[in-house]
Short mmCIF file of C-alpha atoms and ligand atoms in Angstrom, two decimals:
data_model
loop_
_atom_site.label_atom_id
_atom_site.label_comp_id
_atom_site.label_asym_id
_atom_site.label_seq_id
_atom_site.Cartn_x
_atom_site.Cartn_y
_atom_site.Cartn_z
CA UNK H 22 24.69 -0.04 9.75
CA UNK H 23 24.68 -1.14 6.21
CA UNK H 24 20.93 -1.34 4.82
CA UNK H 25 20.56 -4.02 2.09
CA UNK H 26 17.16 -3.92 1.12
CA UNK H 27 14.16 -1.48 0.36
CA UNK H 28 10.61 -2.96 0.57
CA UNK H 29 7.91 -0.77 -1.04
CA UNK H 30 4.45 -0.54 -0.48
CA UNK H 31 2.35 -0.19 -3.85
CA UNK H 32 -0.81 1.96 -3.55
CA UNK H 33 -0.18 5.38 -2.86
CA UNK H 34 3.66 4.94 -2.90
CA UNK H 35 4.60 3.68 -6.37
CA UNK H 36 1.35 4.67 -8.10
CA UNK H 37 -1.70 6.26 -6.95
CA UNK H 38 -4.43 3.78 -6.88
CA UNK H 39 -5.24 5.32 -3.66
CA UNK H 40 -7.83 7.41 -5.15
CA UNK H 41 -9.51 4.30 -7.15
CA UNK H 42 -9.59 2.46 -3.94
CA UNK H 43 -11.35 5.40 -2.39
CA UNK H 44 -13.55 6.06 -5.18
CA UNK H 45 -14.74 2.17 -5.43
CA UNK H 46 -15.22 2.21 -1.70
CA UNK H 47 -17.28 5.22 -1.96
CA UNK H 48 -19.59 3.86 -4.42
CA UNK H 49 -20.11 0.92 -2.64
CA UNK H 50 -21.08 2.72 0.64
CA UNK H 51 -23.92 4.72 -1.22
CA UNK H 52 -25.48 1.19 -1.56
CA UNK H 53 -26.33 1.24 2.18
CA UNK H 54 -26.78 4.91 2.28
CA UNK H 55 -23.10 5.55 3.61
CA UNK H 56 -20.84 8.55 2.49
CA UNK H 57 -17.45 7.89 3.01
CA UNK H 58 -15.09 10.89 3.83
CA UNK H 59 -11.52 11.42 3.16
CA UNK H 60 -10.67 11.20 7.06
CA UNK H 61 -12.05 7.68 6.98
CA UNK H 62 -10.30 6.73 3.78
CA UNK H 63 -7.41 7.44 5.24
CA UNK H 64 -7.73 5.00 7.92
CA UNK H 65 -8.23 2.39 5.28
CA UNK H 66 -5.05 2.63 3.44
CA UNK H 67 -2.90 -0.24 3.85
CA UNK H 68 -5.98 -1.97 5.23
CA UNK H 69 -7.22 -5.62 3.74
CA UNK H 70 -10.37 -5.71 1.54
CA UNK H 71 -12.23 -7.49 4.02
CA UNK H 72 -11.04 -5.36 6.83
CA UNK H 73 -11.81 -2.09 5.02
CA UNK H 74 -15.40 -3.50 4.41
CA UNK H 75 -15.77 -4.15 8.36
CA UNK H 76 -14.37 -0.86 9.15
CA UNK H 77 -16.99 0.83 6.79
CA UNK H 78 -20.11 -1.23 8.20
CA UNK H 79 -18.86 -0.59 11.50
CA UNK H 80 -18.85 3.48 10.87
CA UNK H 81 -22.13 3.03 8.90
CA UNK H 82 -23.42 1.01 12.00
CA UNK H 83 -24.62 -1.34 9.58
CA UNK H 84 -25.07 -5.09 10.50
CA UNK H 85 -24.39 -6.88 7.28
CA UNK H 86 -25.10 -10.80 6.85
CA UNK H 87 -22.37 -12.63 5.48
CA UNK H 88 -24.10 -13.18 2.34
CA UNK H 89 -24.31 -9.34 1.94
CA UNK H 90 -20.47 -9.04 2.50
CA UNK H 91 -19.67 -11.50 -0.07
CA UNK H 92 -21.56 -9.84 -2.81
CA UNK H 93 -19.93 -6.14 -1.74
CA UNK H 94 -16.81 -7.50 -1.81
CA UNK H 95 -17.07 -8.59 -5.19
CA UNK H 96 -18.40 -5.75 -6.22
CA UNK H 97 -15.81 -3.32 -4.76
CA UNK H 98 -13.31 -5.26 -6.35
CA UNK H 99 -14.93 -5.41 -9.83
CA UNK H 100 -15.46 -1.56 -9.47
CA UNK H 101 -11.84 -1.21 -8.67
CA UNK H 102 -10.89 -3.29 -11.56
CA UNK H 103 -12.83 -1.46 -13.94
CA UNK H 104 -11.03 1.86 -12.32
CA UNK H 105 -7.48 0.48 -12.78
CA UNK H 106 -8.11 -1.16 -16.30
CA UNK H 107 -6.85 1.68 -18.16
CA UNK H 108 -3.62 2.09 -15.87
CA UNK H 109 -0.54 2.85 -17.65
CA UNK H 110 3.22 3.47 -16.81
CA UNK H 111 2.28 7.34 -16.65
CA UNK H 112 0.44 6.53 -13.35
CA UNK H 113 3.82 5.81 -11.78
CA UNK H 114 4.19 8.56 -9.11
CA UNK H 115 6.81 11.59 -9.94
CA UNK H 116 10.00 10.62 -9.15
CA UNK H 117 9.74 6.88 -8.57
CA UNK H 118 11.41 5.44 -11.47
CA UNK H 119 14.92 7.82 -11.01
CA UNK H 120 14.71 6.51 -7.41
CA UNK H 121 14.36 2.86 -8.26
CA UNK H 122 17.22 3.20 -10.82
CA UNK H 123 19.35 4.86 -7.91
CA UNK H 124 18.83 2.34 -5.27
CA UNK H 125 19.32 -0.50 -7.83
CA UNK H 126 22.63 1.21 -8.72
CA UNK H 127 23.44 1.56 -5.08
CA UNK H 128 22.96 -2.59 -4.89
CA UNK H 129 19.98 -2.77 -2.97
CA UNK H 130 17.48 -5.69 -3.04
CA UNK H 131 14.25 -4.46 -4.11
CA UNK H 132 10.92 -5.93 -2.96
CA UNK H 133 7.02 -5.08 -2.56
CA UNK H 134 5.41 -5.50 0.35
CA UNK H 135 1.62 -4.72 -0.59
CA UNK H 136 -1.74 -5.70 0.93
CA UNK H 137 -3.46 -5.54 -2.35
CA UNK H 138 -4.48 -8.85 -4.30
CA UNK H 139 -4.22 -6.99 -7.38
CA UNK H 140 -0.79 -6.16 -7.10
CA UNK H 141 0.75 -8.23 -9.71
CA UNK H 142 -2.11 -6.83 -12.37
CA UNK H 143 -1.02 -3.22 -11.45
CA UNK H 144 2.79 -3.83 -11.34
CA UNK H 145 2.05 -5.18 -14.66
CA UNK H 146 0.10 -2.51 -16.09
CA UNK H 147 2.55 0.16 -15.18
CA UNK H 148 5.66 -2.00 -16.31
CA UNK H 149 7.37 -1.89 -12.85
CA UNK H 150 7.23 -5.57 -12.59
CA UNK H 151 11.24 -5.85 -13.67
CA UNK H 152 12.27 -3.92 -11.01
CA UNK H 153 11.41 -6.33 -8.14
CA UNK H 154 13.54 -9.14 -6.92
CA UNK H 155 10.74 -10.50 -5.05
CA UNK H 156 6.52 -9.42 -4.48
CA UNK H 157 4.92 -10.05 -1.53
CA UNK H 158 0.96 -9.15 -2.11
CA UNK H 159 -2.28 -9.65 -0.18
CA UNK H 160 -2.23 -13.31 -1.53
CA UNK H 161 0.69 -14.27 0.23
CA UNK H 162 -0.14 -12.98 3.57
CA UNK H 163 -2.71 -13.86 6.23
CA UNK H 164 -2.29 -10.89 8.75
CA UNK H 165 -3.06 -7.50 7.24
CA UNK H 166 -0.79 -4.31 8.25
CA UNK H 167 0.05 -3.15 10.86
CA UNK H 168 0.96 -6.91 11.65
CA UNK H 169 4.39 -7.06 10.01
CA UNK H 170 3.94 -10.24 8.34
CA UNK H 171 4.12 -8.72 4.82
CA UNK H 172 7.45 -7.14 5.41
CA UNK H 173 8.97 -10.07 7.40
CA UNK H 174 7.77 -12.38 4.60
CA UNK H 175 9.95 -9.83 2.11
CA UNK H 176 12.80 -9.81 4.26
CA UNK H 177 12.84 -13.31 4.79
CA UNK H 178 12.62 -13.90 0.71
CA UNK H 179 15.67 -11.79 0.17
CA UNK H 180 17.56 -13.49 2.69
CA UNK H 181 17.91 -10.33 4.74
CA UNK H 182 17.64 -9.44 8.33
CA UNK H 183 14.72 -7.02 9.13
CA UNK H 184 16.99 -4.60 10.54
CA UNK H 185 18.73 -4.27 7.33
CA UNK H 186 15.43 -3.39 5.58
CA UNK H 187 14.09 0.15 4.72
CA UNK H 188 10.15 0.20 4.24
CA UNK H 189 8.43 2.74 2.23
CA UNK H 190 4.82 3.35 3.09
CA UNK H 191 1.79 5.94 2.99
CA UNK H 192 -0.12 4.26 5.36
CA UNK H 193 -0.13 4.92 9.06
CA UNK H 194 -0.97 1.02 9.32
CA UNK H 195 2.01 0.37 7.18
CA UNK H 196 4.47 2.24 9.18
CA UNK H 197 3.44 0.67 12.16
CA UNK H 198 3.96 -2.67 10.70
CA UNK H 199 7.75 -1.91 9.35
CA UNK H 200 8.54 -0.54 12.93
CA UNK H 201 6.86 -3.79 14.19
CA UNK H 202 9.20 -5.64 11.79
CA UNK H 203 12.03 -3.98 13.51
CA UNK H 204 12.76 -1.94 9.89
CA UNK H 205 13.76 1.41 9.44
CA UNK H 206 10.22 3.23 7.72
CA UNK H 207 10.02 6.29 5.13
CA UNK H 208 6.86 7.70 5.31
CA UNK H 209 5.68 9.06 1.71
CA UNK H 210 2.83 11.58 2.42
CA UNK H 211 2.05 14.03 5.47
CA UNK H 212 3.65 14.20 8.89
CA UNK H 213 0.06 14.05 10.56
CA UNK H 214 -0.60 10.36 9.66
CA UNK H 215 2.78 9.34 9.37
CA UNK H 216 4.50 10.38 12.26
CA UNK H 217 5.58 7.05 13.42
CA UNK H 218 8.15 6.78 10.62
CA UNK H 219 11.79 7.46 10.67
CA UNK H 220 12.06 10.21 8.01
CA UNK H 221 9.20 11.47 5.99
CA UNK H 222 9.23 12.94 2.46
CA UNK H 223 6.36 13.97 0.29
CA UNK H 224 6.84 12.35 -2.67
CA UNK H 225 10.07 10.87 -4.31
CA UNK H 226 10.43 14.17 -6.81
CA UNK H 227 14.13 15.02 -6.69
CA UNK H 228 15.04 12.52 -3.88
CA UNK H 229 18.54 11.73 -3.60
CA UNK H 230 18.54 7.71 -2.43
CA UNK H 231 22.08 7.80 -1.11
CA UNK H 232 21.21 10.72 1.27
CA UNK H 233 17.70 9.74 2.08
CA UNK H 234 18.85 5.79 3.06
CA UNK H 235 21.49 7.65 5.27
CA UNK H 236 20.24 6.50 9.09
C1 BG6 W 38 -3.80 -1.75 0.24
C2 BG6 W 38 -4.67 -0.81 -0.34
O1 BG6 W 38 -2.36 -1.42 -0.58
O2 BG6 W 38 -4.52 -2.88 -0.24
C3 BG6 W 38 -5.89 -0.52 0.58
O3 BG6 W 38 -3.77 0.44 0.59
C4 BG6 W 38 -6.51 -1.77 -0.23
O4 BG6 W 38 -6.65 0.48 0.30
C5 BG6 W 38 -5.86 -3.10 0.03
O5 BG6 W 38 -8.04 -2.12 0.64
C6 BG6 W 38 -6.05 -4.37 -0.30
O6 BG6 W 38 -6.37 -4.30 -1.62
P1 BG6 W 38 -6.85 -5.11 -2.70
O7 BG6 W 38 -6.88 -4.69 -4.05
O8 BG6 W 38 -6.80 -6.80 -2.68
O9 BG6 W 38 -8.56 -4.99 -2.55
MG1 MG W 39 -0.28 2.36 0.47
#
């Protein structure tokens, strides 16, 4: 099987924004006296802003009004935007640029498949934008991971069959989305959370693309 495209999640795969999302949700939770844990945060990875808030309110056993929710969604994002405002190319995760260079040289198409509505800002701040043939972000999808929509739109936009795509994900929901879309999934992180992936690597440091992309 010859694979033709690599579809990348953004947060936690290419850049370490996962820590900023965690920080911003933790700050928000304090407003209703809730302390978000790291294990819970793991379940928010890959999940949209609205759904993340709903999950947190659920855990906190807090019934919020529509009004409160709208205000908190804005506040969380303002906090997050403040946290990412000084991002720069040094925050690209180790090994990522070398990996992108390798797959480009090998002829793979490269797309982004992120739930984030802030993806373009982050790609611009870190200088990653030129690597991408296509960007599908949270503004272009209506269904959140684990629904495969974001990756299927990526494949479609590139004109490549889902079966010829390889997805890179740090979130359980993202790996599920890739598998639901009939794609190969490479998990970036720990096997405890990413066990559904076809392969798992801790990060991109020293990774040889030609070997990793063999299935
Ligand atoms: C995903 C993150 O990439 O984007 C989630 O893993 C985040 O934590 C989601 O909630 C939505 O991001 P944003 O930037 O639109 O709030
Ligand atoms: Mg992610």
